[in-house]
mmCIF file of C-alpha atoms in Angstrom:
data_model
loop_
_atom_site.group_PDB
_atom_site.id
_atom_site.type_symbol
_atom_site.label_atom_id
_atom_site.label_comp_id
_atom_site.label_asym_id
_atom_site.label_seq_id
_atom_site.Cartn_x
_atom_site.Cartn_y
_atom_site.Cartn_z
ATOM 1 C CA GLU A 260 -11.311 10.837 9.479
ATOM 2 C CA LEU A 261 -11.507 7.451 7.813
ATOM 3 C CA LYS A 262 -10.113 4.626 9.932
ATOM 4 C CA VAL A 263 -9.035 1.180 8.861
ATOM 5 C CA GLU A 264 -8.401 -1.123 11.775
ATOM 6 C CA GLN A 265 -6.888 -4.541 11.651
ATOM 7 C CA ASN A 266 -6.787 -7.101 14.378
ATOM 8 C CA PRO A 267 -4.858 -8.672 15.663
ATOM 9 C CA LEU A 268 -1.777 -6.505 15.159
ATOM 10 C CA PHE A 269 0.504 -9.416 15.929
ATOM 11 C CA LEU A 270 -0.258 -13.060 15.390
ATOM 12 C CA SER A 271 1.903 -16.012 16.227
ATOM 13 C CA MET A 272 0.496 -19.320 15.130
ATOM 14 C CA GLN A 273 1.670 -22.867 14.753
ATOM 15 C CA GLU A 274 2.013 -24.564 11.440
ATOM 16 C CA GLY A 275 -1.102 -26.420 10.471
ATOM 17 C CA LYS A 276 -3.477 -24.181 12.405
ATOM 18 C CA ASN A 277 -6.231 -21.933 11.064
ATOM 19 C CA TYR A 278 -6.752 -18.296 11.882
ATOM 20 C CA THR A 279 -8.559 -15.184 10.702
ATOM 21 C CA ILE A 280 -7.369 -11.599 10.396
ATOM 22 C CA TYR A 281 -10.049 -8.923 10.570
ATOM 23 C CA CYS A 282 -10.196 -5.578 8.812
ATOM 24 C CA ASN A 283 -12.802 -3.019 9.866
ATOM 25 C CA TYR A 284 -13.234 0.318 8.151
ATOM 26 C CA SER A 285 -15.231 3.367 9.076
ATOM 27 C CA THR A 286 -16.672 4.585 5.783
ATOM 28 C CA THR A 287 -18.561 3.252 2.812
ATOM 29 C CA SER A 288 -16.325 1.445 0.370
ATOM 30 C CA ASP A 289 -17.313 -1.220 -2.101
ATOM 31 C CA ARG A 290 -13.780 -2.339 -2.753
ATOM 32 C CA LEU A 291 -11.108 -3.654 -0.498
ATOM 33 C CA TYR A 292 -7.577 -4.832 -1.087
ATOM 34 C CA TRP A 293 -5.272 -7.205 0.735
ATOM 35 C CA TYR A 294 -1.502 -6.948 0.468
ATOM 36 C CA ARG A 295 1.411 -8.907 1.809
ATOM 37 C CA GLN A 296 4.740 -7.385 2.794
ATOM 38 C CA ASP A 297 7.836 -9.389 3.636
ATOM 39 C CA PRO A 298 10.424 -7.734 5.911
ATOM 40 C CA GLY A 299 12.385 -5.099 4.026
ATOM 41 C CA LYS A 300 10.414 -5.729 0.863
ATOM 42 C CA SER A 301 7.682 -4.071 -1.113
ATOM 43 C CA LEU A 302 3.978 -4.827 -1.096
ATOM 44 C CA GLU A 303 2.495 -7.652 -3.084
ATOM 45 C CA SER A 304 -1.152 -7.621 -4.052
ATOM 46 C CA LEU A 305 -3.050 -10.647 -2.779
ATOM 47 C CA PHE A 306 -6.736 -9.952 -3.359
ATOM 48 C CA VAL A 307 -8.984 -7.284 -4.785
ATOM 49 C CA LEU A 308 -12.563 -7.538 -3.502
ATOM 50 C CA LEU A 309 -14.971 -5.483 -5.548
ATOM 51 C CA SER A 310 -18.436 -6.077 -4.148
ATOM 52 C CA ASN A 311 -20.443 -7.081 -1.128
ATOM 53 C CA GLY A 312 -20.178 -10.798 -0.520
ATOM 54 C CA ALA A 313 -17.077 -11.195 -2.646
ATOM 55 C CA VAL A 314 -14.919 -14.152 -1.698
ATOM 56 C CA LYS A 315 -11.567 -14.975 -3.224
ATOM 57 C CA GLN A 316 -9.168 -17.796 -2.486
ATOM 58 C CA GLU A 317 -5.555 -18.375 -3.373
ATOM 59 C CA GLY A 318 -3.806 -21.345 -1.858
ATOM 60 C CA ARG A 319 -4.145 -21.264 1.906
ATOM 61 C CA LEU A 320 -5.564 -17.730 1.972
ATOM 62 C CA MET A 321 -9.202 -16.773 1.550
ATOM 63 C CA ALA A 322 -10.539 -13.226 1.698
ATOM 64 C CA SER A 323 -14.113 -12.043 2.010
ATOM 65 C CA LEU A 324 -15.907 -8.717 2.069
ATOM 66 C CA ASP A 325 -19.070 -7.606 3.853
ATOM 67 C CA THR A 326 -19.653 -3.999 2.843
ATOM 68 C CA LYS A 327 -22.714 -3.643 5.060
ATOM 69 C CA ALA A 328 -20.723 -4.540 8.145
ATOM 70 C CA ARG A 329 -17.672 -2.705 6.747
ATOM 71 C CA LEU A 330 -15.649 -5.797 7.443
ATOM 72 C CA SER A 331 -13.223 -7.939 5.524
ATOM 73 C CA THR A 332 -11.584 -11.115 6.704
ATOM 74 C CA LEU A 333 -8.449 -12.901 5.622
ATOM 75 C CA HIS A 334 -8.629 -16.536 6.607
ATOM 76 C CA ILE A 335 -5.523 -18.662 6.816
ATOM 77 C CA THR A 336 -5.928 -22.406 6.491
ATOM 78 C CA ALA A 337 -3.298 -24.866 7.694
ATOM 79 C CA ALA A 338 -0.612 -22.220 8.051
ATOM 80 C CA VAL A 339 2.893 -22.854 6.783
ATOM 81 C CA HIS A 340 6.103 -20.981 7.565
ATOM 82 C CA ASP A 341 6.144 -19.306 4.148
ATOM 83 C CA LEU A 342 3.066 -17.327 5.111
ATOM 84 C CA SER A 343 5.023 -15.383 7.742
ATOM 85 C CA ALA A 344 4.754 -11.728 6.685
ATOM 86 C CA THR A 345 2.823 -8.562 7.425
ATOM 87 C CA TYR A 346 -0.629 -8.372 5.889
ATOM 88 C CA PHE A 347 -2.336 -5.090 5.108
ATOM 89 C CA CYS A 348 -5.871 -4.350 4.085
ATOM 90 C CA ALA A 349 -6.729 -1.137 2.264
ATOM 91 C CA VAL A 350 -9.963 0.552 1.246
ATOM 92 C CA ASP A 351 -10.682 2.902 -1.590
ATOM 93 C CA PRO A 352 -13.775 5.000 -0.924
ATOM 94 C CA GLY A 353 -13.000 7.178 -3.889
ATOM 95 C CA ASN A 354 -9.652 7.910 -5.468
ATOM 96 C CA GLN A 355 -7.649 7.460 -2.295
ATOM 97 C CA PHE A 356 -6.279 4.438 -0.577
ATOM 98 C CA TYR A 357 -6.351 4.035 3.177
ATOM 99 C CA PHE A 358 -4.297 1.255 4.667
ATOM 100 C CA GLY A 359 -4.837 -0.640 7.851
ATOM 101 C CA THR A 360 -2.207 -0.853 10.544
ATOM 102 C CA GLY A 361 -1.037 -4.242 9.341
ATOM 103 C CA THR A 362 -1.018 -7.664 10.971
ATOM 104 C CA SER A 363 2.385 -9.199 11.554
ATOM 105 C CA LEU A 364 2.036 -12.941 11.178
ATOM 106 C CA THR A 365 4.640 -15.389 12.395
ATOM 107 C CA VAL A 366 4.111 -19.064 11.697
ATOM 108 C CA ILE A 367 6.038 -21.269 14.065
ATOM 109 C CA PRO A 368 7.162 -24.721 12.908
ATOM 110 C CA ASP B 252 9.255 -8.337 -9.938
ATOM 111 C CA SER B 253 6.244 -6.053 -10.312
ATOM 112 C CA GLY B 254 7.620 -4.174 -13.316
ATOM 113 C CA VAL B 255 7.628 -0.885 -11.394
ATOM 114 C CA THR B 256 11.079 0.596 -10.926
ATOM 115 C CA GLN B 257 12.208 3.150 -8.379
ATOM 116 C CA THR B 258 15.494 4.978 -8.023
ATOM 117 C CA PRO B 259 17.497 5.404 -5.962
ATOM 118 C CA LYS B 260 17.124 2.424 -3.686
ATOM 119 C CA HIS B 261 18.678 4.189 -0.725
ATOM 120 C CA LEU B 262 19.197 7.873 -0.042
ATOM 121 C CA ILE B 263 20.944 9.485 2.906
ATOM 122 C CA THR B 264 20.813 13.237 3.224
ATOM 123 C CA ALA B 265 20.899 16.007 5.789
ATOM 124 C CA THR B 266 18.112 18.063 7.275
ATOM 125 C CA GLY B 267 17.123 21.032 5.180
ATOM 126 C CA GLN B 268 18.128 19.394 1.914
ATOM 127 C CA ARG B 269 16.018 18.543 -1.111
ATOM 128 C CA VAL B 270 15.802 15.182 -2.855
ATOM 129 C CA THR B 271 14.022 13.718 -5.857
ATOM 130 C CA LEU B 272 12.697 10.195 -6.002
ATOM 131 C CA ARG B 273 11.953 8.654 -9.356
ATOM 132 C CA CYS B 274 9.407 6.049 -10.403
ATOM 133 C CA SER B 275 8.791 4.301 -13.708
ATOM 134 C CA PRO B 276 5.422 2.542 -13.902
ATOM 135 C CA ARG B 277 4.744 -0.787 -15.544
ATOM 136 C CA SER B 278 4.490 -0.634 -19.298
ATOM 137 C CA GLY B 279 0.975 0.438 -20.208
ATOM 138 C CA ASP B 280 0.005 1.705 -16.757
ATOM 139 C CA LEU B 281 -1.272 5.263 -16.758
ATOM 140 C CA SER B 282 -1.670 5.816 -13.032
ATOM 141 C CA VAL B 283 1.102 6.366 -10.514
ATOM 142 C CA TYR B 284 0.631 6.502 -6.768
ATOM 143 C CA TRP B 285 3.083 7.564 -4.083
ATOM 144 C CA TYR B 286 3.076 6.240 -0.535
ATOM 145 C CA GLN B 287 5.137 6.821 2.565
ATOM 146 C CA GLN B 288 5.749 4.037 5.057
ATOM 147 C CA SER B 289 7.170 4.777 8.481
ATOM 148 C CA LEU B 290 7.040 3.102 11.851
ATOM 149 C CA ASP B 291 5.213 6.103 13.326
ATOM 150 C CA GLN B 292 2.500 6.555 10.765
ATOM 151 C CA GLY B 293 2.276 3.283 8.911
ATOM 152 C CA LEU B 294 1.435 3.316 5.226
ATOM 153 C CA GLN B 295 0.102 6.644 4.021
ATOM 154 C CA PHE B 296 -1.163 7.583 0.603
ATOM 155 C CA LEU B 297 0.491 10.767 -0.639
ATOM 156 C CA ILE B 298 -0.669 11.527 -4.156
ATOM 157 C CA GLN B 299 -1.891 9.987 -7.400
ATOM 158 C CA TYR B 300 -1.310 10.986 -11.006
ATOM 159 C CA TYR B 301 -3.183 9.721 -14.010
ATOM 160 C CA ASN B 302 -1.790 10.285 -17.461
ATOM 161 C CA GLY B 303 0.084 13.382 -16.389
ATOM 162 C CA GLU B 304 -2.589 14.985 -14.268
ATOM 163 C CA GLU B 305 -3.021 15.008 -10.532
ATOM 164 C CA ARG B 306 -5.978 12.763 -9.680
ATOM 165 C CA ALA B 307 -6.034 12.524 -5.895
ATOM 166 C CA LYS B 308 -4.202 13.970 -2.972
ATOM 167 C CA GLY B 309 -3.713 12.403 0.411
ATOM 168 C CA ASN B 310 -1.545 13.273 3.375
ATOM 169 C CA ILE B 311 1.136 15.033 1.395
ATOM 170 C CA LEU B 312 3.019 17.846 3.101
ATOM 171 C CA GLU B 313 3.370 21.215 1.414
ATOM 172 C CA ARG B 314 7.147 20.644 1.354
ATOM 173 C CA PHE B 315 6.534 17.672 -0.925
ATOM 174 C CA SER B 316 5.498 17.834 -4.544
ATOM 175 C CA ALA B 317 5.192 15.400 -7.395
ATOM 176 C CA GLN B 318 4.643 15.305 -11.104
ATOM 177 C CA GLN B 319 4.113 12.809 -13.871
ATOM 178 C CA PHE B 320 5.879 13.371 -17.146
ATOM 179 C CA PRO B 321 4.688 12.709 -20.718
ATOM 180 C CA ASP B 322 6.563 9.393 -20.748
ATOM 181 C CA LEU B 323 4.529 8.524 -17.614
ATOM 182 C CA HIS B 324 7.426 8.327 -15.204
ATOM 183 C CA SER B 325 6.899 10.244 -12.009
ATOM 184 C CA GLU B 326 9.064 12.147 -9.581
ATOM 185 C CA LEU B 327 8.447 12.937 -5.944
ATOM 186 C CA ASN B 328 10.296 15.985 -4.682
ATOM 187 C CA LEU B 329 10.918 16.359 -0.969
ATOM 188 C CA SER B 330 12.319 19.663 0.253
ATOM 189 C CA SER B 331 13.393 21.233 3.541
ATOM 190 C CA LEU B 332 13.830 17.734 4.833
ATOM 191 C CA GLU B 333 13.284 16.960 8.491
ATOM 192 C CA LEU B 334 14.301 13.975 10.546
ATOM 193 C CA GLY B 335 10.688 12.837 10.563
ATOM 194 C CA ASP B 336 10.721 12.482 6.790
ATOM 195 C CA SER B 337 12.910 9.423 7.104
ATOM 196 C CA ALA B 338 10.794 6.611 5.709
ATOM 197 C CA LEU B 339 10.332 4.137 2.928
ATOM 198 C CA TYR B 340 8.708 5.744 -0.106
ATOM 199 C CA PHE B 341 6.825 3.476 -2.452
ATOM 200 C CA CYS B 342 5.522 4.116 -5.873
ATOM 201 C CA ALA B 343 2.756 1.979 -7.348
ATOM 202 C CA SER B 344 1.102 1.888 -10.734
ATOM 203 C CA SER B 345 -2.156 0.659 -12.144
ATOM 204 C CA VAL B 346 -3.709 0.450 -15.565
ATOM 205 C CA GLN B 347 -6.257 3.149 -14.983
ATOM 206 C CA GLY B 348 -7.110 5.668 -12.339
ATOM 207 C CA GLY B 349 -10.019 6.581 -10.167
ATOM 208 C CA ARG B 350 -12.867 4.155 -9.720
ATOM 209 C CA ASP B 351 -11.647 2.039 -12.588
ATOM 210 C CA SER B 352 -8.397 1.284 -10.878
ATOM 211 C CA TYR B 353 -8.157 -2.126 -9.429
ATOM 212 C CA GLU B 354 -4.885 -3.742 -8.672
ATOM 213 C CA GLN B 355 -1.843 -1.671 -7.854
ATOM 214 C CA TYR B 356 1.661 -2.910 -8.481
ATOM 215 C CA PHE B 357 4.250 -1.636 -6.058
ATOM 216 C CA GLY B 358 7.856 -0.761 -6.769
ATOM 217 C CA PRO B 359 10.720 -1.843 -4.502
ATOM 218 C CA GLY B 360 10.748 1.476 -2.663
ATOM 219 C CA THR B 361 13.297 4.152 -1.847
ATOM 220 C CA ARG B 362 14.572 4.228 1.707
ATOM 221 C CA LEU B 363 15.220 7.815 2.723
ATOM 222 C CA THR B 364 17.306 8.562 5.778
ATOM 223 C CA VAL B 365 17.542 12.161 6.947
ATOM 224 C CA THR B 366 20.390 12.849 9.372
#
């Protein structure tokens, strides 16, 4: 069965600090997605990574994809409180989407 | 606002009952996806429709069924409900389906509580 693992599951970080969330998956997939979910809300698409070596940045978030290592990272630079949310990665090996367990991020002032 | 609408927002029903959740995709999107989110099992893909036809099936129980209508809205039918079916059900849409699908836009969800 395909597995998508994120770590850490919970992350508490101070404002201004940097950190990386990791997403490992167990099957071949050349596309990977990152989503954000605020408590009680729906999912918001952050990044779509479509090929090996893809890197995308939006504000303080940067995502990358290494399909050979089956690894994606979501790097947070100089965290601010507004980034507090749960972050999910998802892979699409072919017509289905498999989501990671989610990383709950809390940014402390 | 993603442009995807779901009704109802909340639903409370008893075990053994049947409910229908409705989803309207963004204008122009042909693909609709259904997901279940629960504390126990996280986010799970249930089923995908593309332009009225079933395109992919995930962890959808036999008690659940879905369809996409000619106007592209979709309904998810849940029958013989059990306590464990209590969850948040999301619908998402994208422009295309299959390997051409890129970004998905999620609706606000329907929170189902089975008592």
